[in-house]
XYZ file of C-alpha atoms in Angstrom:
103
model
C 80.549 13.462 151.995
C 82.660 12.372 154.964
C 85.844 13.388 153.151
C 84.569 16.960 152.908
C 84.897 17.260 156.694
C 88.664 16.629 156.535
C 90.719 19.549 157.857
C 92.904 21.284 155.284
C 95.122 24.326 155.362
C 94.349 27.403 153.296
C 95.950 30.796 152.832
C 93.137 33.363 152.778
C 93.301 36.685 150.960
C 90.659 38.371 153.131
C 90.138 39.464 156.720
C 87.365 37.986 158.848
C 86.791 37.123 162.490
C 86.099 33.574 163.600
C 83.286 31.748 161.835
C 81.128 29.605 164.114
C 80.017 26.362 162.462
C 78.087 23.394 163.839
C 81.323 21.377 163.742
C 83.256 24.104 165.599
C 84.816 27.455 165.003
C 87.348 28.321 162.292
C 89.491 31.367 161.880
C 90.224 34.149 162.394
C 91.193 34.821 158.802
C 94.054 37.174 157.985
C 95.597 37.617 154.529
C 98.634 35.399 153.907
C 98.363 33.638 157.305
C 97.567 29.914 156.967
C 94.478 28.610 158.753
C 92.936 25.129 158.965
C 89.349 24.721 157.794
C 87.097 21.841 156.686
C 87.645 20.808 153.068
C 84.124 21.851 152.038
C 84.798 25.413 153.250
C 88.187 25.491 151.521
C 86.569 24.466 148.214
C 83.838 27.083 148.656
C 86.339 29.850 149.402
C 88.525 28.723 146.498
C 85.598 28.891 144.091
C 84.958 32.462 145.239
C 88.691 33.272 144.820
C 89.028 34.049 148.519
C 91.904 31.669 149.296
C 94.636 29.375 148.073
C 94.487 25.743 149.153
C 97.750 24.399 150.575
C 98.339 20.998 149.026
C 98.589 18.278 151.700
C 102.012 16.659 152.132
C 100.699 13.285 151.001
C 99.795 14.826 147.600
C 103.445 15.684 146.928
C 104.675 13.998 143.727
C 107.638 12.335 145.475
C 105.433 10.912 148.217
C 102.995 9.527 145.636
C 105.854 8.028 143.588
C 107.215 6.309 146.709
C 103.747 4.969 147.511
C 103.353 3.692 143.940
C 106.765 1.973 144.047
C 105.882 0.355 147.372
C 102.574 -0.835 145.921
C 104.276 -2.351 142.862
C 107.104 -4.019 144.791
C 105.017 -5.414 147.628
C 103.097 -8.651 147.493
C 100.265 -7.188 149.546
C 98.374 -3.971 149.161
C 100.082 -1.024 150.801
C 98.355 1.441 153.080
C 96.960 4.447 151.159
C 98.633 7.806 151.817
C 95.395 9.144 153.347
C 92.131 7.427 154.352
C 90.139 9.495 151.816
C 92.929 10.190 149.346
C 90.837 9.631 146.227
C 87.971 11.881 147.264
C 90.136 14.636 148.757
C 92.541 14.744 145.815
C 89.659 14.855 143.310
C 88.030 17.755 145.161
C 91.277 19.733 145.452
C 92.341 19.124 141.861
C 88.832 19.873 140.602
C 88.779 23.213 142.403
C 92.260 24.044 141.112
C 91.371 23.033 137.561
C 88.324 25.296 137.549
C 90.486 28.206 138.643
C 93.172 27.275 136.077
C 95.840 26.826 138.751
C 96.424 23.198 137.852
C 98.324 22.817 134.578
């Protein structure tokens, strides 16, 4: 639940003024102009085919490979790439899988 409040960048395909939420305002939304929104809103918009979620830098394959290598080589646990990496990555990949973007 807490991970769903994480800010994430999306690229909307619609036009809308600012949206006023309890947690603050987001927007305005213009087609093809990136905007930062809470993860829960990004997932909702993605499910309605209203945006494309920009994958966070820490989800890049090279970054994850480096983190894995560091974890294997080190004697201690290494710091995760993001505090909620498991939850956030599952939500993003789940939304992408449902829309058949993830192959």
